[in-house]
XYZ file of C-alpha atoms in Angstrom:
693
model
C 33.051 29.478 -91.971
C 31.356 32.743 -92.702
C 29.549 32.611 -89.335
C 32.925 32.623 -87.489
C 34.518 35.265 -89.724
C 36.158 38.033 -87.749
C 37.638 41.402 -88.593
C 40.504 42.366 -86.245
C 42.333 45.660 -85.885
C 45.713 45.569 -84.132
C 46.641 48.852 -82.419
C 50.274 48.692 -81.489
C 52.233 51.292 -79.471
C 55.663 51.688 -81.050
C 56.676 54.781 -79.058
C 60.181 55.027 -77.383
C 58.943 53.606 -74.106
C 57.826 50.407 -75.939
C 61.049 49.723 -77.745
C 62.286 47.184 -75.205
C 59.177 45.009 -75.427
C 58.529 45.425 -79.159
C 60.498 42.225 -80.125
C 57.991 40.207 -77.994
C 55.035 42.102 -79.505
C 56.313 41.238 -82.950
C 56.437 37.589 -82.015
C 53.005 37.317 -80.464
C 51.234 39.286 -83.224
C 52.924 37.325 -86.008
C 51.972 34.155 -84.208
C 48.347 35.343 -84.131
C 48.316 35.777 -87.910
C 50.089 32.389 -88.403
C 47.258 30.683 -86.488
C 44.624 32.492 -88.509
C 46.266 31.233 -91.737
C 45.718 27.715 -90.387
C 42.303 27.892 -88.629
C 40.588 31.091 -89.847
C 41.864 31.764 -93.415
C 38.878 34.111 -94.169
C 39.498 36.429 -91.263
C 40.539 39.972 -91.959
C 43.246 41.799 -90.043
C 44.305 45.443 -90.140
C 47.331 47.117 -88.515
C 47.544 50.592 -86.948
C 50.728 51.928 -85.275
C 50.821 54.954 -82.940
C 53.834 56.781 -81.539
C 55.363 56.959 -84.997
C 57.238 59.854 -86.519
C 54.855 59.979 -89.504
C 51.089 60.440 -89.588
C 48.937 58.519 -92.081
C 45.206 58.062 -91.514
C 41.896 59.369 -93.037
C 40.749 61.346 -89.962
C 43.823 63.556 -90.097
C 43.075 64.398 -93.694
C 39.344 64.913 -92.991
C 39.241 66.759 -89.639
C 42.833 67.245 -88.567
C 44.603 66.026 -85.472
C 45.290 62.341 -84.684
C 48.939 62.865 -85.274
C 51.619 60.128 -85.114
C 49.030 57.462 -85.942
C 49.777 55.384 -89.057
C 47.443 52.898 -90.705
C 50.087 50.467 -91.872
C 47.627 48.039 -93.404
C 43.898 48.358 -93.960
C 41.628 45.424 -93.064
C 41.975 42.588 -95.528
C 42.213 38.792 -95.584
C 45.190 37.461 -93.783
C 48.267 36.523 -95.820
C 51.978 35.835 -95.463
C 52.886 39.443 -96.205
C 51.208 40.544 -92.941
C 53.382 38.054 -91.012
C 56.457 39.674 -92.584
C 55.207 43.084 -91.682
C 54.520 42.185 -88.083
C 57.967 40.595 -87.713
C 59.700 43.914 -88.606
C 57.779 46.754 -87.030
C 59.186 50.268 -87.273
C 60.342 51.998 -84.111
C 58.524 55.213 -83.315
C 60.037 58.448 -81.984
C 57.007 60.172 -80.297
C 54.877 59.323 -77.300
C 51.816 57.314 -78.376
C 48.231 58.440 -77.590
C 46.221 55.196 -77.412
C 42.917 57.082 -77.391
C 43.686 58.593 -80.870
C 44.538 55.116 -82.161
C 41.223 53.711 -80.916
C 39.235 56.484 -82.564
C 41.066 55.934 -85.889
C 40.435 52.202 -85.642
C 36.743 52.736 -84.900
C 36.455 55.087 -87.815
C 37.825 52.432 -90.188
C 35.393 49.770 -88.943
C 32.294 52.112 -88.994
C 33.077 53.207 -92.522
C 33.608 49.582 -93.614
C 30.633 47.885 -91.918
C 28.205 50.556 -90.570
C 25.626 49.630 -87.921
C 23.713 46.892 -89.750
C 26.533 44.530 -90.480
C 26.603 41.845 -87.811
C 30.056 40.484 -88.624
C 32.373 40.066 -85.656
C 34.612 43.150 -85.204
C 37.340 43.346 -82.638
C 39.998 45.915 -81.709
C 43.141 44.773 -79.904
C 45.273 47.477 -78.184
C 48.787 46.706 -76.967
C 50.482 49.534 -75.100
C 52.182 50.287 -71.794
C 49.879 53.256 -71.131
C 52.778 55.353 -69.732
C 52.271 58.398 -71.957
C 49.535 61.000 -71.277
C 46.617 61.414 -73.663
C 45.452 64.747 -75.007
C 42.583 66.601 -73.359
C 39.387 66.692 -75.448
C 37.954 69.927 -76.940
C 34.803 69.491 -74.890
C 34.093 67.693 -71.611
C 36.420 65.512 -69.679
C 38.498 62.473 -70.697
C 36.054 60.212 -68.871
C 33.118 61.644 -70.794
C 34.944 61.053 -74.010
C 35.664 57.436 -73.070
C 32.033 56.818 -72.192
C 30.920 58.307 -75.621
C 33.385 56.143 -77.478
C 32.216 53.095 -75.509
C 28.601 53.716 -76.451
C 29.568 53.945 -80.125
C 31.390 50.688 -79.800
C 28.331 48.968 -78.344
C 26.013 50.460 -81.057
C 28.292 49.101 -83.825
C 28.865 45.686 -82.229
C 32.596 46.081 -81.636
C 34.626 44.240 -79.013
C 37.874 45.454 -77.556
C 40.831 43.880 -75.952
C 43.409 46.007 -74.065
C 46.820 44.501 -73.058
C 48.891 46.841 -70.868
C 52.589 45.724 -70.846
C 54.397 47.268 -67.955
C 57.263 45.055 -66.850
C 59.864 46.760 -64.712
C 58.947 50.385 -64.771
C 61.689 52.977 -65.144
C 62.282 55.536 -62.560
C 61.030 58.250 -64.941
C 57.533 56.672 -65.235
C 54.865 59.160 -64.184
C 52.626 57.509 -61.548
C 49.900 60.016 -61.999
C 49.687 59.405 -65.715
C 49.743 55.637 -65.242
C 46.860 55.765 -62.745
C 44.816 58.103 -65.035
C 45.337 55.816 -68.067
C 44.423 52.692 -66.037
C 41.282 54.473 -64.875
C 40.231 55.271 -68.427
C 40.873 51.785 -69.684
C 38.856 50.411 -66.785
C 35.941 52.593 -67.881
C 36.175 50.961 -71.314
C 35.993 47.461 -69.772
C 32.875 48.413 -67.642
C 30.930 50.209 -70.394
C 31.681 47.914 -73.349
C 32.463 44.259 -74.147
C 36.122 45.020 -73.465
C 38.751 42.941 -71.682
C 41.608 44.620 -69.850
C 44.755 42.669 -68.929
C 47.962 43.876 -67.271
C 51.108 41.863 -67.912
C 54.692 42.216 -66.669
C 56.644 39.569 -68.551
C 57.085 38.414 -72.154
C 55.574 35.029 -71.208
C 52.400 36.639 -69.935
C 52.173 38.697 -73.104
C 52.194 35.485 -75.148
C 49.219 34.140 -73.182
C 47.299 37.446 -72.784
C 46.638 37.884 -76.543
C 43.978 35.484 -77.766
C 45.732 34.122 -80.871
C 42.924 31.733 -81.878
C 39.232 32.649 -82.135
C 36.860 29.836 -81.260
C 33.139 30.565 -81.369
C 31.248 29.095 -78.354
C 28.696 26.434 -79.270
C 26.041 25.076 -76.847
C 26.307 21.386 -75.960
C 22.912 21.391 -74.287
C 19.794 23.485 -74.347
C 16.933 22.364 -72.088
C 15.744 22.136 -68.517
C 17.799 21.878 -65.376
C 15.391 19.686 -63.397
C 15.522 20.640 -59.716
C 12.479 18.526 -59.000
C 9.491 17.174 -60.886
C 7.735 20.536 -60.318
C 10.639 22.954 -60.746
C 12.685 23.259 -63.954
C 14.994 26.066 -65.115
C 15.734 26.724 -68.763
C 19.546 26.650 -69.243
C 22.210 26.652 -71.949
C 25.423 24.779 -71.492
C 28.645 25.867 -73.131
C 32.214 24.501 -72.960
C 34.261 26.793 -70.701
C 37.646 25.247 -71.385
C 38.993 22.943 -74.023
C 42.459 21.496 -74.713
C 44.227 23.072 -77.661
C 45.641 20.337 -79.840
C 47.881 20.241 -82.904
C 46.128 21.087 -86.160
C 45.005 18.063 -88.119
C 47.693 17.000 -90.529
C 46.601 15.853 -93.985
C 48.289 13.542 -96.489
C 50.100 15.429 -99.280
C 50.822 14.108 -102.766
C 53.835 15.326 -104.701
C 52.813 13.418 -107.877
C 51.059 16.374 -109.386
C 53.042 18.135 -112.164
C 55.003 21.208 -110.973
C 53.402 23.271 -113.718
C 49.861 22.612 -112.548
C 48.922 25.656 -110.458
C 45.509 24.296 -109.608
C 46.626 20.983 -108.250
C 45.182 20.241 -104.792
C 47.869 17.589 -103.912
C 45.012 15.794 -102.027
C 45.342 12.088 -101.274
C 42.131 10.010 -101.264
C 42.091 6.585 -99.612
C 39.700 3.877 -100.689
C 39.331 0.498 -98.922
C 38.355 -2.709 -100.527
C 37.132 -5.774 -98.542
C 37.680 -9.228 -100.105
C 36.631 -12.702 -99.076
C 39.404 -15.145 -98.037
C 37.791 -17.880 -100.063
C 37.508 -15.696 -103.175
C 40.224 -13.024 -103.163
C 39.251 -11.740 -106.548
C 35.761 -10.721 -105.444
C 35.136 -7.404 -103.668
C 32.630 -7.662 -100.779
C 29.992 -4.827 -101.123
C 28.950 -2.827 -97.970
C 25.547 -4.498 -97.674
C 27.280 -7.911 -97.270
C 29.692 -6.800 -94.535
C 29.064 -7.027 -90.848
C 31.250 -6.234 -87.793
C 32.807 -9.066 -85.907
C 34.290 -9.155 -82.359
C 36.876 -11.563 -81.237
C 35.886 -13.839 -78.409
C 38.807 -16.225 -77.716
C 39.916 -17.899 -80.951
C 36.648 -17.169 -82.759
C 35.050 -14.055 -84.302
C 31.417 -13.342 -83.257
C 29.413 -11.321 -85.816
C 26.977 -8.811 -84.422
C 24.536 -6.987 -86.716
C 23.704 -3.294 -86.290
C 20.084 -4.203 -85.411
C 21.379 -6.362 -82.537
C 23.566 -3.523 -81.355
C 20.596 -1.143 -81.353
C 18.552 -3.614 -79.352
C 21.095 -3.879 -76.513
C 22.427 -0.339 -76.664
C 21.719 1.902 -73.684
C 19.710 4.937 -74.946
C 19.176 7.497 -72.141
C 16.955 10.480 -72.730
C 18.387 13.986 -73.023
C 18.166 15.632 -69.613
C 20.014 17.352 -66.750
C 18.722 16.277 -63.340
C 19.686 17.389 -59.882
C 20.647 14.461 -57.578
C 21.256 16.539 -54.491
C 23.510 19.069 -52.684
C 26.603 18.522 -50.587
C 29.210 20.624 -48.751
C 31.820 22.047 -51.098
C 34.540 20.568 -48.889
C 33.339 17.073 -49.870
C 34.340 17.603 -53.552
C 38.094 17.844 -53.902
C 39.641 19.691 -56.686
C 41.537 16.588 -57.986
C 38.232 14.804 -58.488
C 37.544 16.983 -61.584
C 37.807 15.147 -64.890
C 37.919 16.346 -68.534
C 37.050 19.931 -69.560
C 34.920 22.375 -67.632
C 31.460 23.582 -68.819
C 29.362 26.606 -67.812
C 25.639 26.663 -67.159
C 23.931 29.896 -67.962
C 20.242 30.778 -67.949
C 18.362 30.949 -71.282
C 19.369 34.570 -72.377
C 15.834 35.415 -73.470
C 14.159 34.106 -70.326
C 14.121 36.632 -67.444
C 12.622 34.145 -64.944
C 15.338 31.641 -65.737
C 17.995 34.284 -65.214
C 16.565 35.070 -61.845
C 16.232 31.444 -60.876
C 19.895 30.586 -61.769
C 21.049 33.656 -59.950
C 19.089 32.808 -56.804
C 20.342 29.201 -56.934
C 24.007 30.217 -57.445
C 23.910 32.844 -54.614
C 22.159 30.465 -52.160
C 24.790 27.736 -52.898
C 27.609 30.242 -52.346
C 26.032 31.518 -49.084
C 25.625 27.970 -47.738
C 28.936 26.793 -49.171
C 27.165 24.015 -51.128
C 27.686 22.410 -54.540
C 25.131 20.475 -56.562
C 25.527 16.946 -57.905
C 23.820 16.481 -61.258
C 23.208 13.685 -63.805
C 23.653 14.840 -67.391
C 22.740 13.420 -70.786
C 23.670 16.146 -73.266
C 21.808 14.712 -76.291
C 19.405 11.939 -77.253
C 21.183 8.669 -78.071
C 24.267 9.602 -76.011
C 26.007 6.337 -75.108
C 27.057 7.328 -71.612
C 25.684 9.229 -68.681
C 27.773 11.882 -66.981
C 27.651 12.700 -63.284
C 29.215 15.994 -62.289
C 29.308 18.876 -59.833
C 27.854 22.395 -60.243
C 29.817 25.163 -58.540
C 28.320 28.674 -58.135
C 29.847 31.543 -60.152
C 28.526 34.819 -58.785
C 29.339 37.652 -61.227
C 31.054 40.835 -59.998
C 29.711 42.843 -62.929
C 26.159 44.113 -63.185
C 25.841 43.480 -66.885
C 26.990 39.826 -66.624
C 24.421 37.371 -65.045
C 25.396 34.719 -62.477
C 26.177 31.167 -63.704
C 27.241 27.710 -62.575
C 30.495 25.919 -63.459
C 30.232 22.192 -64.294
C 32.945 19.545 -63.784
C 32.744 15.854 -64.435
C 33.168 13.588 -61.466
C 34.728 10.106 -61.552
C 32.807 6.870 -61.166
C 34.310 4.166 -58.906
C 36.044 2.584 -61.919
C 37.754 5.869 -62.749
C 39.367 6.301 -59.296
C 42.938 5.181 -58.895
C 43.897 4.896 -55.239
C 47.604 5.111 -54.558
C 48.462 4.526 -50.958
C 51.589 6.157 -49.700
C 52.817 5.763 -46.109
C 53.330 8.780 -43.887
C 56.854 9.903 -43.102
C 55.855 10.086 -39.505
C 55.512 6.284 -39.383
C 59.117 5.747 -40.407
C 61.765 5.057 -37.756
C 63.473 8.097 -36.218
C 66.798 7.298 -37.980
C 65.031 7.638 -41.375
C 63.552 10.999 -40.636
C 65.280 14.411 -41.323
C 66.838 16.305 -38.490
C 66.067 20.017 -37.774
C 68.849 21.295 -40.062
C 67.741 19.103 -42.931
C 64.126 20.112 -42.485
C 65.080 23.818 -42.448
C 67.167 23.438 -45.607
C 64.250 21.700 -47.344
C 61.825 24.382 -46.210
C 64.125 27.136 -47.565
C 64.423 25.331 -50.930
C 60.643 25.062 -51.289
C 60.154 28.717 -50.328
C 62.713 29.667 -52.934
C 60.641 28.010 -55.652
C 57.550 30.136 -54.871
C 56.120 31.467 -58.179
C 54.095 34.216 -56.463
C 56.637 36.336 -54.528
C 55.388 39.414 -52.807
C 55.442 42.601 -54.932
C 55.939 40.661 -58.218
C 53.633 39.293 -60.821
C 53.044 35.528 -60.376
C 55.297 33.602 -62.755
C 53.836 31.146 -65.206
C 50.192 32.074 -64.508
C 47.955 29.316 -66.121
C 45.779 31.873 -67.911
C 48.753 33.588 -69.468
C 51.248 30.753 -70.111
C 51.168 29.431 -73.646
C 51.917 25.804 -74.584
C 55.659 25.976 -75.701
C 55.201 22.818 -77.844
C 52.421 24.421 -79.867
C 54.099 27.785 -80.146
C 57.278 26.234 -81.519
C 55.286 24.102 -83.999
C 53.484 27.140 -85.434
C 56.727 29.089 -85.870
C 58.428 26.124 -87.560
C 55.408 25.724 -89.840
C 55.651 29.357 -90.875
C 59.357 28.943 -91.602
C 58.774 25.781 -93.600
C 56.147 27.491 -95.723
C 58.836 29.912 -96.920
C 61.864 27.666 -96.836
C 60.858 23.965 -97.301
C 64.392 22.806 -96.546
C 64.877 24.794 -93.399
C 66.046 23.004 -90.321
C 64.266 23.205 -87.007
C 65.296 26.527 -85.408
C 66.556 26.708 -81.777
C 64.040 27.247 -79.000
C 62.961 30.846 -78.671
C 64.330 32.615 -75.531
C 60.837 33.433 -74.269
C 59.775 29.828 -74.531
C 62.972 28.736 -72.804
C 61.780 30.585 -69.706
C 58.772 28.217 -69.612
C 60.675 24.985 -70.163
C 63.881 25.719 -68.198
C 64.650 26.974 -64.642
C 64.934 30.723 -64.318
C 68.666 31.518 -64.238
C 68.050 34.742 -62.239
C 66.111 32.825 -59.562
C 68.888 30.212 -59.293
C 71.607 32.781 -59.057
C 69.761 34.742 -56.360
C 69.261 31.678 -54.268
C 72.593 29.843 -54.865
C 73.330 29.825 -51.161
C 70.018 27.992 -50.414
C 70.748 25.394 -53.049
C 74.336 24.868 -51.900
C 73.105 24.435 -48.284
C 70.600 21.851 -49.391
C 73.324 19.905 -51.222
C 75.724 19.972 -48.252
C 73.175 18.725 -45.687
C 71.689 15.951 -47.898
C 74.662 13.833 -48.864
C 73.956 11.410 -51.692
C 75.547 7.960 -51.612
C 75.379 5.094 -54.055
C 73.424 2.193 -52.558
C 75.309 -1.105 -52.915
C 73.453 -4.093 -54.251
C 72.584 -6.833 -51.845
C 74.409 -10.087 -52.458
C 73.017 -12.178 -49.628
C 69.560 -13.623 -49.731
C 67.129 -12.893 -46.923
C 67.116 -16.504 -45.751
C 70.925 -16.544 -45.430
C 70.802 -13.212 -43.639
C 68.423 -14.665 -41.007
C 70.622 -17.746 -40.509
C 73.687 -15.556 -39.904
C 71.729 -13.179 -37.617
C 69.253 -15.347 -35.677
C 68.848 -12.841 -32.903
C 66.047 -10.347 -33.397
C 66.553 -8.188 -30.358
C 66.631 -4.321 -30.599
C 69.720 -4.209 -28.442
C 71.757 -6.205 -30.961
C 71.027 -6.584 -34.673
C 67.317 -7.027 -33.975
C 64.255 -7.423 -36.072
C 64.368 -3.732 -37.069
C 67.587 -4.491 -38.877
C 66.133 -7.663 -40.384
C 63.089 -5.759 -41.555
C 65.221 -3.016 -43.078
C 67.174 -5.703 -44.953
C 63.924 -7.270 -46.077
C 62.568 -3.900 -47.201
C 65.615 -3.349 -49.387
C 65.304 -6.737 -50.900
C 62.188 -5.574 -52.764
C 64.516 -3.959 -55.329
C 65.723 -7.406 -56.351
C 62.320 -9.008 -56.654
C 60.993 -10.049 -60.093
C 59.139 -7.578 -62.222
C 56.402 -10.208 -62.571
C 53.235 -9.195 -60.738
C 52.605 -11.530 -57.812
C 49.006 -12.243 -57.035
C 49.348 -14.686 -54.173
C 51.980 -15.604 -51.471
C 53.743 -18.841 -52.267
C 55.518 -21.374 -50.036
C 59.017 -20.910 -51.453
C 59.605 -17.128 -50.991
C 56.678 -15.777 -48.895
C 58.465 -12.711 -47.748
C 59.490 -11.591 -51.245
C 55.956 -12.360 -52.484
C 54.503 -10.291 -49.675
C 56.710 -7.253 -50.360
C 56.035 -7.471 -54.100
C 52.258 -7.478 -53.467
C 52.529 -4.597 -51.053
C 54.438 -2.498 -53.586
C 51.753 -2.977 -56.307
C 49.955 0.216 -57.094
C 47.668 -0.972 -59.881
C 44.720 -1.362 -57.393
C 43.821 -0.621 -53.760
C 43.037 -4.222 -52.987
C 46.638 -5.621 -53.009
C 47.784 -4.242 -49.616
C 44.881 -5.841 -47.825
C 45.221 -9.111 -49.742
C 48.981 -9.278 -49.010
C 48.391 -8.823 -45.275
C 45.606 -11.391 -45.207
C 47.560 -13.972 -47.164
C 50.720 -13.619 -45.030
C 48.667 -14.014 -41.827
C 47.265 -17.301 -43.122
C 50.765 -18.428 -44.221
C 52.165 -17.749 -40.716
C 49.329 -19.762 -39.130
C 50.045 -22.664 -41.426
C 53.789 -22.557 -40.647
C 53.331 -22.514 -36.874
C 50.661 -25.258 -36.900
C 52.587 -27.565 -39.261
C 55.862 -27.029 -37.454
C 57.721 -30.096 -36.142
C 59.896 -29.400 -33.041
C 60.105 -25.754 -34.153
C 61.587 -26.333 -37.600
C 59.312 -23.616 -39.136
C 59.735 -21.082 -36.304
C 62.562 -19.131 -37.921
C 60.706 -18.865 -41.183
C 57.540 -17.749 -39.350
C 59.523 -15.119 -37.497
C 60.846 -13.885 -40.842
C 57.288 -13.539 -42.075
C 56.126 -11.797 -38.854
C 58.987 -9.279 -39.146
C 58.076 -8.552 -42.728
C 54.383 -8.236 -41.743
C 55.255 -5.880 -38.944
C 57.351 -3.591 -41.125
C 54.716 -3.675 -43.857
C 51.961 -2.688 -41.522
C 54.046 0.202 -40.207
C 54.811 1.529 -43.624
C 51.212 1.196 -44.820
C 49.780 2.730 -41.652
C 47.968 -0.494 -40.663
C 49.271 -1.102 -37.063
C 45.927 -2.486 -35.856
C 46.109 -5.349 -38.374
C 49.425 -6.598 -36.918
C 48.625 -5.997 -33.279
C 45.227 -7.854 -33.538
C 46.963 -10.640 -35.415
C 49.787 -11.022 -32.789
C 47.127 -11.249 -29.986
C 45.234 -13.863 -32.053
C 48.385 -15.838 -32.843
C 49.370 -15.923 -29.156
C 45.954 -17.228 -28.133
C 46.006 -19.719 -30.993
C 49.346 -21.119 -29.828
C 48.083 -21.600 -26.291
C 44.970 -23.368 -27.539
C 46.984 -25.684 -29.734
C 49.719 -26.328 -27.146
C 52.321 -24.433 -29.155
C 53.690 -22.462 -26.277
C 57.224 -23.116 -27.577
C 56.545 -20.632 -30.380
C 55.446 -18.000 -27.828
C 58.687 -18.632 -25.948
C 60.530 -18.286 -29.197
C 58.857 -14.918 -29.944
C 59.625 -13.676 -26.413
C 63.310 -14.541 -26.798
C 63.391 -12.503 -30.009
C 61.613 -9.572 -28.317
C 59.138 -9.198 -31.152
C 56.210 -7.151 -29.744
C 53.196 -5.032 -30.695
C 53.500 -1.827 -32.788
C 53.348 1.141 -30.421
C 52.378 4.768 -30.953
C 56.067 5.705 -31.196
C 56.428 3.619 -34.348
C 52.974 4.345 -35.888
C 50.720 7.305 -34.977
C 47.587 5.331 -35.791
C 48.405 2.669 -33.219
C 46.273 2.434 -30.097
C 49.082 0.678 -28.101
C 51.304 2.692 -25.838
C 55.005 1.850 -25.275
C 54.236 0.402 -21.890
C 51.453 -1.804 -23.256
C 53.750 -3.069 -26.016
C 56.399 -4.025 -23.339
C 53.820 -5.624 -21.095
C 52.663 -7.918 -23.933
C 56.205 -9.295 -24.122
C 56.237 -9.770 -20.298
C 52.889 -11.681 -20.430
C 54.441 -14.294 -22.734
C 57.448 -15.015 -20.518
C 55.682 -16.156 -17.352
C 53.616 -18.539 -19.324
C 56.685 -20.189 -20.857
C 58.379 -20.290 -17.463
C 55.425 -22.095 -15.826
C 55.475 -24.681 -18.595
C 59.178 -25.278 -18.309
C 58.808 -25.651 -14.526
């Protein structure tokens, strides 16, 4: 815990120009302390306000100056009182000088720790940087900033600057703003400082790092490019999901007068034999068992060790590929970062050369990783170059885990272009949909992007921490309503909706919603009542539409093969399965075989209607799943099969129903033109006419 201990100084601008945003500053700073009370109880936090009417700091008493800067709380271990203080900040009446506040904060940390103390020290500045800073007695402001930055580096201090601008007033001085931005940029270049500009309360919540997590290496060793070339690297986690704090069992059995009660609950387990319930089985007599059918198979730890896969710790390059071959949605789990061994100059140069070459050639590297000895699984991932824009930060490589074949879930969705023309939107509908999508753009020109991933907090976690702090003071308190700032994350932006009301209304008018009536007729009855399948009347396109709708009434049971009783329903159910990529192909293959059996086993055409029903369903399914070649090849093969088996009557039956090949008009992937599709129908008719003659 001591290794991660941090001393943080909050420098908050409370001048008149910050009054509108101070409620949000109070929330985010109090939340920071609330998290420290949970995760970093030993951390120390101090509070300095500038832009106040009063002046209270040691530098004023010692050397003079540094007016309107108040040390509201010196650095000490976090507690509930600090949360209360941050929730009710005083409003200042003077313009704040952020440079004076930084110097006062540095003075406190230098007097407290000196140069030799290696504890983590951080200054966090929150201001709008709209007010001018005073000129120094000697030199320029830039020289003063550089001198301060050098002192920060010598004393091991970090700095975080958050500039909250929002919608600037007409009275804002552009020259002052630009000058202050330039000075803060010098800080970020000369020290370990981070500069962030935010325009909204949501971004402010995400900009301030409310939880301090020390980076820990998950791998230190060689990146093996080949058997003769190895680079010393360290691997850190770059991102990690923030989860709820671990909840512990609490006992209320301790006396209320006992101030030292821990209220801890300890759980002990006892294992007993079924044959002798009174006897406790000691650990050395217990062994793990695994169910295999009705029986339990015991496997000893020694047997597990014998069969366990034990790869050696290593990171090996498998090869390079074009960056375009690795899609963003392939990435799994959290991202890591590969950096060269900080103390190895040759490794730094090697990683930099590799990263720059990969970026120049637009390549990524595929690597096999075993982070530690005894790791149960091997990870295959992709290395992406990260070329640094700053001279004092070396180049690195980002690592993302790639999926194995078993991890991939293929969901096949048909293209809208393959649907009939009557199902596709007209020009007015398309324009209305385009306008609606453009309206929902989060990055409008001239505005800060809304809900930026780096600056958008998790509303669930934020609300939990606030409720936890409330419950610590008032155990019987109810869950408070959702904060207005968090509402902007979870609910649509009212301003955006009001500004684009005409676009939304136009979309509603053009797309009329109707309730779809439930089908009462079965597919078989529908075919008996509508035997004709021509396009000119109620043809096979209407039949197939009816068949497609019937999938809503199919059983929820997963069908794995096409039966004899309801082949069309079974086919549609299999085609709609999305729990694996193999079901579409299996459904098409099984229905083809079923059609062959129906035609071959038909007696005087008694199965022809049912075979036609299956063909119509197969045709529609192949159009929707973008598989026109499957149907067209099958129809050719079926036609030849009928001629070979003297089943020309079925060809004549198909010709009378005008069922033909899938053309390019119906499916873009089809290789058959409209003329070829019509000619296939013509080829069948002469054959039937010759036989009848």
